[in-house]
Amino acid sequence: MTNTDAFDAPLTLDPDAVLLLIDVQKGFEDHEYWGPRDNPQAEQRMAELIAAWQATGRPVVTVQHASAAGPLVPGTPGYELKDFVAGLTPDLHITKTVNSAFYGTPDLHAWLQERGARQLVVTGIITNVCNETTARMAGNLGYDAIFPTDAMHAFDMTGPDGTTLTAAELARATGTVLHAMRFAKVVTTEQVLVAAKA
C-alpha cells in the first residue's frame, strides 16, 4: 500500500453510485438502552445525501435490522424507519438479522452485480458496527466503498476490561482503520455532496 493511491485521490462519484442507508430506525432513539451517542448532526447529514441522490437520480438502498430482542424487534415502534427515511421509495429495501447489509434479503451483492454498480456510499447506524462491517465486506468484494463519517453515529461501548470508549473515540478508530487498511474511502458529507454535483 502507498499513501498516493486511489484512497487519497479527490472523491469522484459514478452516475450510479448507490446510497446505502443502514438501520436508520426509531429504536436507536432509546438512549436508556443504547447509552450516549456522538454526532447529533448525523440525521441531517443523511437527509442532505438523500436530497442529493434524489436530485441526481442515483439509486438509494434502505436497510432495516430485525432483532430477536431489544428495541429493533419487528412489529414494535422501534423497528420502524425514522420518518425522513420511511418516506422514501428506495430502489431496494433489505431486511437483515446480522451486522452486514450483504447478509440480508434480498441479496445486495447480487443486486449490485446485476446493475453493474461499483460504488457504495455507506451511511446510517451504528458507525462501528453495521456500517463498518458492511464497508469492510464491500471492500473485500471489490466495491469502491465511501464512508462519510459525519452521516452516521455510534454509541459509547464498554470492553471486557471494563473500560468505556466514547462514541466519538470508536467512530474515529473505525474511520482510521477503514482508511489505513484501504477498506473504504473515509470522507465527509460535504465532499460527497460536491462530488455528487460534479
Coordinates of N, CA and C in Angstrom, one line a residue:
M1 N 0.8 -1.2 0.0 CA 0.0 0.0 0.0 C 0.9 1.2 0.0
T2 N 0.4 2.3 -0.7 CA 1.1 3.5 -0.7 C 0.2 4.6 -0.2
N3 N 0.8 5.8 0.1 CA 0.0 6.9 0.5 C -0.5 7.8 -0.6
T4 N -0.3 7.3 -1.9 CA -0.7 8.1 -3.0 C -1.6 7.3 -3.9
D5 N -2.4 6.4 -3.3 CA -3.3 5.5 -4.1 C -4.7 6.2 -4.3
A6 N -5.6 5.4 -4.8 CA -7.0 6.0 -5.0 C -7.7 6.4 -3.8
F7 N -7.3 5.9 -2.6 CA -8.0 6.3 -1.4 C -7.6 7.7 -1.0
D8 N -6.5 8.2 -1.5 CA -6.1 9.6 -1.1 C -6.4 10.6 -2.3
A9 N -6.9 10.1 -3.4 CA -7.3 11.0 -4.5 C -8.6 11.7 -4.2
P10 N -8.8 12.8 -4.9 CA -10.1 13.5 -4.7 C -11.3 12.6 -5.1
L11 N -12.4 12.8 -4.3 CA -13.5 11.9 -4.5 C -14.3 12.2 -5.8
T12 N -14.6 11.2 -6.5 CA -15.4 11.2 -7.6 C -16.5 10.2 -7.5
L13 N -17.7 10.5 -8.0 CA -18.8 9.6 -7.9 C -19.3 9.1 -9.3
D14 N -19.6 7.9 -9.4 CA -20.2 7.3 -10.6 C -21.7 7.8 -10.7
P15 N -22.2 7.9 -11.9 CA -23.6 8.3 -12.1 C -24.6 7.3 -11.4
D16 N -24.1 6.1 -11.2 CA -25.0 5.1 -10.5 C -24.5 4.7 -9.1
A17 N -23.7 5.6 -8.5 CA -23.2 5.3 -7.1 C -24.4 5.1 -6.2
V18 N -24.4 4.1 -5.4 CA -25.5 3.7 -4.5 C -25.4 4.3 -3.1
L19 N -26.4 5.0 -2.7 CA -26.5 5.5 -1.3 C -27.1 4.4 -0.4
L20 N -26.4 3.9 0.5 CA -26.9 2.9 1.4 C -27.2 3.5 2.8
L21 N -28.4 3.4 3.2 CA -28.9 3.9 4.5 C -29.2 2.7 5.4
I22 N -28.3 2.5 6.3 CA -28.3 1.3 7.1 C -29.0 1.5 8.5
D23 N -30.0 0.8 8.7 CA -30.7 0.7 10.1 C -31.0 2.1 10.7
V24 N -31.6 3.0 9.9 CA -32.0 4.3 10.4 C -33.3 4.1 11.0
Q25 N -33.3 3.5 12.2 CA -34.6 3.0 12.9 C -34.8 3.8 14.2
K26 N -36.1 3.9 14.5 CA -36.5 4.6 15.7 C -36.0 4.0 17.0
G27 N -35.8 2.7 17.0 CA -35.3 2.1 18.2 C -34.0 2.6 18.7
F28 N -33.2 3.2 17.8 CA -31.9 3.7 18.2 C -32.0 5.1 19.0
E29 N -33.3 5.5 19.1 CA -33.5 6.7 19.9 C -33.7 6.4 21.4
D30 N -33.7 5.1 21.7 CA -33.9 4.6 23.1 C -32.5 4.7 23.8
H31 N -32.2 5.8 24.3 CA -30.8 6.0 24.9 C -30.6 5.4 26.2
E32 N -31.7 5.0 26.9 CA -31.6 4.2 28.1 C -31.0 2.8 27.8
Y33 N -31.4 2.4 26.6 CA -30.9 1.0 26.1 C -29.5 1.1 25.6
W34 N -29.3 2.1 24.7 CA -28.0 2.2 23.9 C -26.9 3.0 24.6
G35 N -27.3 4.0 25.4 CA -26.3 4.9 26.1 C -26.0 6.1 25.2
P36 N -25.0 6.9 25.6 CA -24.7 8.1 24.9 C -24.2 7.9 23.5
R37 N -24.6 8.8 22.6 CA -24.1 8.7 21.2 C -23.3 9.9 20.8
D38 N -22.7 9.9 19.7 CA -22.0 11.1 19.1 C -22.8 11.7 18.0
N39 N -22.2 12.7 17.4 CA -22.7 13.3 16.2 C -24.2 13.5 16.1
P40 N -24.7 14.5 16.8 CA -26.1 14.8 16.7 C -26.6 15.3 15.4
Q41 N -25.6 15.7 14.5 CA -26.0 16.1 13.1 C -26.1 15.0 12.1
A42 N -26.0 13.8 12.6 CA -25.9 12.6 11.6 C -27.2 12.5 10.8
E43 N -28.3 12.7 11.4 CA -29.6 12.5 10.6 C -29.7 13.7 9.6
Q44 N -29.3 14.9 9.9 CA -29.3 16.0 9.0 C -28.4 15.7 7.8
R45 N -27.2 15.2 8.1 CA -26.2 14.8 7.0 C -26.8 13.8 6.1
M46 N -27.5 12.8 6.7 CA -28.1 11.7 5.9 C -29.2 12.3 5.0
A47 N -30.0 13.2 5.5 CA -31.1 13.8 4.8 C -30.5 14.6 3.6
E48 N -29.4 15.3 3.8 CA -28.7 16.1 2.7 C -28.3 15.1 1.6
L49 N -27.7 14.0 2.0 CA -27.3 13.0 1.0 C -28.5 12.4 0.2
I50 N -29.6 12.2 0.9 CA -30.8 11.7 0.3 C -31.3 12.7 -0.7
A51 N -31.3 14.0 -0.4 CA -31.7 15.0 -1.3 C -30.9 15.1 -2.5
A52 N -29.5 14.9 -2.3 CA -28.6 15.0 -3.5 C -28.8 13.8 -4.4
W53 N -29.1 12.6 -3.8 CA -29.3 11.4 -4.6 C -30.6 11.5 -5.4
Q54 N -31.6 12.1 -4.8 CA -32.9 12.3 -5.5 C -32.7 13.3 -6.6
A55 N -32.0 14.3 -6.3 CA -31.8 15.4 -7.4 C -31.0 14.8 -8.6
T56 N -30.1 13.9 -8.4 CA -29.3 13.4 -9.5 C -29.8 12.0 -10.0
G57 N -30.8 11.5 -9.4 CA -31.4 10.2 -9.9 C -30.6 9.0 -9.6
R58 N -29.7 9.1 -8.6 CA -28.9 8.0 -8.3 C -29.7 7.0 -7.4
P59 N -29.3 5.7 -7.3 CA -30.1 4.7 -6.6 C -29.9 4.8 -5.1
V60 N -30.9 4.6 -4.3 CA -30.9 4.5 -2.9 C -31.4 3.2 -2.4
V61 N -30.6 2.6 -1.4 CA -31.0 1.4 -0.8 C -31.2 1.6 0.7
T62 N -32.3 1.1 1.2 CA -32.5 1.2 2.7 C -32.3 -0.2 3.3
V63 N -31.9 -0.2 4.5 CA -31.6 -1.5 5.2 C -32.3 -1.4 6.6
Q64 N -32.9 -2.5 7.0 CA -33.7 -2.5 8.3 C -33.3 -3.7 9.0
H65 N -32.8 -3.5 10.3 CA -32.4 -4.6 11.1 C -33.5 -5.2 11.9
A66 N -33.7 -6.5 11.9 CA -34.7 -7.2 12.6 C -34.1 -8.0 13.8
S67 N -34.2 -7.6 15.0 CA -33.6 -8.2 16.2 C -34.7 -9.2 16.8
A68 N -34.1 -10.2 17.5 CA -35.0 -11.1 18.3 C -35.4 -10.5 19.6
A69 N -34.6 -9.5 20.1 CA -34.9 -8.8 21.4 C -34.3 -7.4 21.3
G70 N -34.7 -6.6 22.2 CA -34.3 -5.2 22.2 C -35.2 -4.3 21.5
P71 N -34.7 -3.0 21.2 CA -35.6 -2.0 20.6 C -35.9 -2.2 19.1
L72 N -35.3 -3.2 18.4 CA -35.4 -3.3 17.0 C -36.2 -4.5 16.6
V73 N -37.1 -5.0 17.4 CA -37.9 -6.2 17.1 C -39.0 -5.8 16.1
P74 N -39.2 -6.6 15.1 CA -40.3 -6.4 14.1 C -41.6 -6.3 14.8
G75 N -42.4 -5.4 14.4 CA -43.8 -5.3 15.0 C -43.8 -4.3 16.1
T76 N -42.6 -3.8 16.6 CA -42.6 -2.8 17.6 C -42.3 -1.4 17.0
P77 N -42.6 -0.3 17.7 CA -42.3 1.0 17.1 C -40.9 1.3 16.8
G78 N -40.0 0.7 17.6 CA -38.6 0.9 17.4 C -38.0 0.3 16.1
Y79 N -38.7 -0.7 15.6 CA -38.3 -1.4 14.3 C -38.5 -0.4 13.1
E80 N -39.4 0.5 13.2 CA -39.8 1.3 12.1 C -38.6 2.3 11.8
L81 N -38.5 2.6 10.5 CA -37.5 3.5 10.0 C -37.9 4.9 10.5
K82 N -36.8 5.8 10.7 CA -37.1 7.1 11.1 C -37.8 7.8 10.0
D83 N -38.6 8.9 10.3 CA -39.5 9.5 9.4 C -38.9 9.9 8.1
F84 N -37.7 10.5 8.2 CA -37.1 11.1 7.0 C -36.6 10.0 6.0
V85 N -36.5 8.8 6.5 CA -36.2 7.7 5.6 C -37.4 6.9 5.2
A86 N -38.4 6.8 6.2 CA -39.6 6.0 5.9 C -40.4 6.5 4.7
G87 N -40.2 7.8 4.4 CA -41.0 8.4 3.3 C -40.4 8.2 2.0
L88 N -39.2 7.5 1.9 CA -38.5 7.2 0.6 C -39.2 6.0 -0.1
T89 N -39.1 6.0 -1.4 CA -39.3 4.8 -2.1 C -38.0 4.4 -2.7
P90 N -37.3 3.5 -1.9 CA -35.9 3.1 -2.3 C -35.9 2.2 -3.6
D91 N -34.8 2.2 -4.2 CA -34.6 1.2 -5.3 C -34.5 -0.2 -4.8
L92 N -34.1 -0.4 -3.6 CA -34.1 -1.7 -3.0 C -34.2 -1.5 -1.5
H93 N -35.0 -2.4 -0.8 CA -35.1 -2.4 0.6 C -34.6 -3.8 1.1
I94 N -33.7 -3.8 2.1 CA -33.1 -5.0 2.6 C -33.5 -5.2 4.0
T95 N -33.9 -6.4 4.4 CA -34.1 -6.8 5.8 C -33.0 -7.7 6.2
K96 N -32.4 -7.5 7.4 CA -31.3 -8.3 7.8 C -31.4 -8.6 9.3
T97 N -30.7 -9.6 9.8 CA -30.6 -10.0 11.2 C -29.2 -10.1 11.7
V98 N -28.2 -9.7 10.9 CA -26.8 -9.7 11.3 C -26.3 -8.3 11.0
N99 N -25.0 -8.2 11.2 CA -24.4 -6.8 11.0 C -24.2 -6.3 9.6
S100 N -23.9 -7.2 8.7 CA -23.6 -6.8 7.3 C -24.8 -6.7 6.5
A101 N -25.0 -5.6 5.7 CA -26.1 -5.5 4.8 C -25.9 -6.4 3.6
F102 N -24.7 -7.1 3.5 CA -24.6 -8.1 2.4 C -25.2 -9.4 2.8
Y103 N -25.6 -9.6 4.1 CA -26.2 -10.8 4.5 C -27.7 -10.5 4.9
G104 N -28.5 -10.1 3.9 CA -29.9 -9.8 4.1 C -30.7 -10.2 2.9
T105 N -32.0 -9.9 2.9 CA -32.9 -10.3 1.9 C -33.6 -9.0 1.4
P106 N -33.6 -8.8 0.1 CA -32.9 -9.5 -1.0 C -31.4 -9.4 -0.9
D107 N -30.7 -10.1 -1.8 CA -29.2 -10.1 -1.7 C -28.6 -8.8 -2.4
L108 N -27.9 -8.0 -1.5 CA -27.4 -6.8 -2.0 C -26.3 -7.0 -3.1
H109 N -25.4 -7.9 -2.8 CA -24.3 -8.2 -3.8 C -24.9 -8.6 -5.2
A110 N -25.9 -9.5 -5.2 CA -26.5 -9.9 -6.5 C -27.1 -8.7 -7.2
W111 N -27.8 -7.8 -6.4 CA -28.5 -6.7 -7.0 C -27.5 -5.7 -7.6
L112 N -26.4 -5.5 -6.9 CA -25.3 -4.6 -7.3 C -24.7 -5.1 -8.6
Q113 N -24.4 -6.4 -8.6 CA -23.8 -7.1 -9.8 C -24.7 -7.0 -11.0
E114 N -26.0 -7.2 -10.8 CA -27.0 -7.1 -11.9 C -27.0 -5.7 -12.5
R115 N -26.9 -4.7 -11.6 CA -26.9 -3.3 -12.1 C -25.5 -2.9 -12.7
G116 N -24.5 -3.6 -12.3 CA -23.1 -3.2 -12.7 C -22.6 -2.0 -11.9
A117 N -23.2 -1.8 -10.7 CA -22.8 -0.7 -9.8 C -21.5 -1.1 -9.1
R118 N -20.6 -0.2 -8.9 CA -19.3 -0.5 -8.2 C -19.1 0.4 -7.0
Q119 N -19.9 1.5 -6.8 CA -19.6 2.4 -5.7 C -20.8 2.3 -4.7
L120 N -20.4 2.3 -3.4 CA -21.4 2.3 -2.3 C -21.0 3.4 -1.4
V121 N -22.0 4.3 -1.1 CA -21.8 5.3 -0.1 C -22.5 4.8 1.2
V122 N -21.8 4.5 2.2 CA -22.3 3.8 3.4 C -22.6 4.9 4.4
T123 N -23.9 4.9 4.9 CA -24.3 5.8 5.9 C -25.3 5.0 6.9
G124 N -25.7 5.7 8.0 CA -26.7 5.1 8.9 C -26.1 4.8 10.3
I125 N -26.6 3.8 10.9 CA -26.4 3.5 12.3 C -26.0 2.0 12.5
I126 N -25.1 1.6 13.1 CA -24.1 2.2 14.0 C -22.8 2.3 13.3
T127 N -22.0 3.4 13.5 CA -20.8 3.6 12.7 C -19.9 2.4 12.8
N128 N -19.6 1.9 14.0 CA -18.5 0.9 14.2 C -19.1 -0.5 14.3
V129 N -20.4 -0.7 13.9 CA -21.0 -2.0 13.9 C -21.5 -2.3 12.5
C130 N -22.7 -2.1 12.2 CA -23.2 -2.5 10.9 C -22.6 -1.7 9.7
N131 N -22.3 -0.4 10.0 CA -21.7 0.4 8.9 C -20.3 -0.1 8.6
E132 N -19.5 -0.3 9.7 CA -18.2 -0.7 9.5 C -18.1 -2.1 8.8
T133 N -19.0 -3.0 9.3 CA -19.0 -4.4 8.8 C -19.3 -4.4 7.3
T134 N -20.3 -3.6 7.0 CA -20.8 -3.5 5.6 C -19.7 -2.9 4.7
A135 N -19.0 -1.9 5.2 CA -17.9 -1.3 4.4 C -16.7 -2.2 4.2
R136 N -16.4 -3.0 5.3 CA -15.3 -4.0 5.2 C -15.7 -5.0 4.1
M137 N -16.9 -5.5 4.2 CA -17.3 -6.5 3.2 C -17.3 -6.0 1.8
A138 N -17.8 -4.7 1.7 CA -17.8 -4.1 0.3 C -16.4 -4.0 -0.2
G139 N -15.4 -3.6 0.6 CA -14.1 -3.6 0.2 C -13.5 -4.9 -0.2
N140 N -13.8 -5.9 0.6 CA -13.4 -7.3 0.3 C -14.0 -7.8 -1.0
L141 N -15.2 -7.4 -1.3 CA -15.9 -7.9 -2.5 C -15.6 -7.1 -3.8
G142 N -14.7 -6.1 -3.6 CA -14.2 -5.3 -4.8 C -14.9 -4.0 -5.1
Y143 N -15.8 -3.6 -4.2 CA -16.6 -2.4 -4.4 C -15.7 -1.2 -3.9
D144 N -16.1 0.0 -4.5 CA -15.5 1.2 -4.0 C -16.4 1.8 -2.9
A145 N -16.0 1.5 -1.7 CA -16.8 1.9 -0.5 C -16.4 3.3 -0.1
I146 N -17.4 4.1 0.1 CA -17.2 5.5 0.5 C -17.9 5.7 1.9
F147 N -17.2 6.3 2.8 CA -17.7 6.2 4.2 C -17.7 7.6 4.8
P148 N -18.8 8.4 4.6 CA -18.8 9.8 5.2 C -19.2 9.7 6.7
T149 N -18.2 9.8 7.5 CA -18.3 9.5 9.0 C -19.3 10.5 9.7
D150 N -19.5 11.6 9.1 CA -20.5 12.6 9.7 C -21.9 12.3 9.3
A151 N -22.2 11.3 8.5 CA -23.5 10.9 8.2 C -23.9 9.6 8.8
M152 N -23.4 9.4 10.0 CA -23.7 8.2 10.8 C -23.3 8.5 12.3
H153 N -23.7 7.6 13.2 CA -23.3 7.9 14.6 C -23.1 6.5 15.3
A154 N -22.4 6.6 16.4 CA -22.0 5.5 17.2 C -22.6 5.7 18.6
F155 N -22.4 4.7 19.5 CA -22.7 4.8 20.9 C -21.5 4.5 21.8
D156 N -21.4 5.0 23.0 CA -20.4 4.5 23.9 C -20.4 3.0 24.1
M157 N -19.3 2.4 24.3 CA -19.3 0.9 24.5 C -18.2 0.6 25.5
T158 N -18.4 -0.5 26.3 CA -17.5 -0.9 27.3 C -16.9 -2.2 26.9
G159 N -15.6 -2.3 27.0 CA -14.9 -3.5 26.7 C -14.8 -4.5 27.8
P160 N -14.1 -5.7 27.6 CA -14.1 -6.8 28.6 C -13.3 -6.4 29.8
D161 N -12.4 -5.4 29.7 CA -11.7 -4.9 30.9 C -12.4 -3.9 31.7
G162 N -13.6 -3.5 31.3 CA -14.4 -2.5 32.0 C -14.2 -1.1 31.5
T163 N -13.3 -0.9 30.6 CA -13.0 0.4 30.1 C -14.1 0.8 29.0
T164 N -14.6 2.0 29.2 CA -15.6 2.5 28.3 C -14.9 3.5 27.3
L165 N -15.2 3.3 26.0 CA -14.7 4.2 25.0 C -15.9 5.0 24.5
T166 N -15.7 6.3 24.3 CA -16.9 7.1 23.9 C -17.2 6.8 22.4
A167 N -18.4 7.2 22.1 CA -18.9 7.0 20.7 C -17.9 7.7 19.7
A168 N -17.5 8.9 20.1 CA -16.6 9.7 19.2 C -15.2 8.9 19.1
E169 N -14.7 8.4 20.1 CA -13.5 7.6 20.1 C -13.6 6.4 19.1
L170 N -14.7 5.7 19.3 CA -15.0 4.5 18.5 C -15.2 4.9 17.0
A171 N -15.9 6.0 16.8 CA -16.1 6.4 15.4 C -14.7 6.8 14.7
R172 N -13.9 7.5 15.5 CA -12.6 7.9 15.0 C -11.7 6.6 14.7
A173 N -11.8 5.7 15.6 CA -11.0 4.4 15.4 C -11.5 3.7 14.1
T174 N -12.8 3.7 13.9 CA -13.4 3.0 12.8 C -12.9 3.7 11.5
G175 N -13.0 5.0 11.4 CA -12.5 5.7 10.3 C -11.0 5.5 10.0
T176 N -10.2 5.5 11.1 CA -8.8 5.3 10.9 C -8.5 3.9 10.3
V177 N -9.1 2.9 10.8 CA -8.8 1.5 10.4 C -9.3 1.3 8.9
L178 N -10.5 1.8 8.6 CA -11.0 1.7 7.2 C -10.1 2.4 6.3
H179 N -9.6 3.5 6.6 CA -8.7 4.3 5.8 C -7.3 3.6 5.7
A180 N -6.7 3.3 6.8 CA -5.4 2.8 6.8 C -5.3 1.4 6.1
M181 N -6.3 0.6 6.3 CA -6.3 -0.7 5.7 C -7.0 -0.8 4.3
R182 N -7.4 0.4 3.8 CA -8.0 0.5 2.5 C -9.2 -0.3 2.3
F183 N -10.1 -0.4 3.3 CA -11.4 -1.0 3.1 C -12.3 0.0 2.5
A184 N -12.2 1.3 2.8 CA -13.1 2.3 2.3 C -12.4 3.7 2.2
K185 N -13.0 4.6 1.4 CA -12.6 5.9 1.3 C -13.3 6.8 2.4
V186 N -12.6 7.2 3.4 CA -13.3 7.9 4.5 C -13.3 9.4 4.2
V187 N -14.5 9.9 4.2 CA -14.7 11.3 3.7 C -15.7 12.0 4.6
T188 N -16.1 13.3 4.2 CA -17.2 14.0 4.9 C -18.4 14.0 4.0
T189 N -19.5 14.4 4.5 CA -20.7 14.6 3.7 C -20.5 15.6 2.7
E190 N -19.9 16.7 3.1 CA -19.6 17.8 2.1 C -18.8 17.4 0.9
Q191 N -17.8 16.5 1.1 CA -17.1 16.0 0.0 C -18.0 15.2 -0.9
V192 N -18.9 14.4 -0.4 CA -19.8 13.6 -1.2 C -20.7 14.5 -2.0
L193 N -21.3 15.5 -1.3 CA -22.2 16.4 -1.9 C -21.5 17.2 -3.1
V194 N -20.3 17.6 -2.9 CA -19.6 18.3 -4.0 C -19.4 17.3 -5.2
A195 N -19.0 16.1 -4.9 CA -18.8 15.1 -5.9 C -20.1 14.7 -6.6
A196 N -21.2 14.7 -5.9 CA -22.5 14.4 -6.5 C -22.9 15.4 -7.5
K197 N -22.5 16.7 -7.3 CA -22.9 17.8 -8.2 C -22.0 17.9 -9.4
A198 N -20.8 17.2 -9.4 CA -19.8 17.4 -10.4 C -20.2 16.7 -11.7

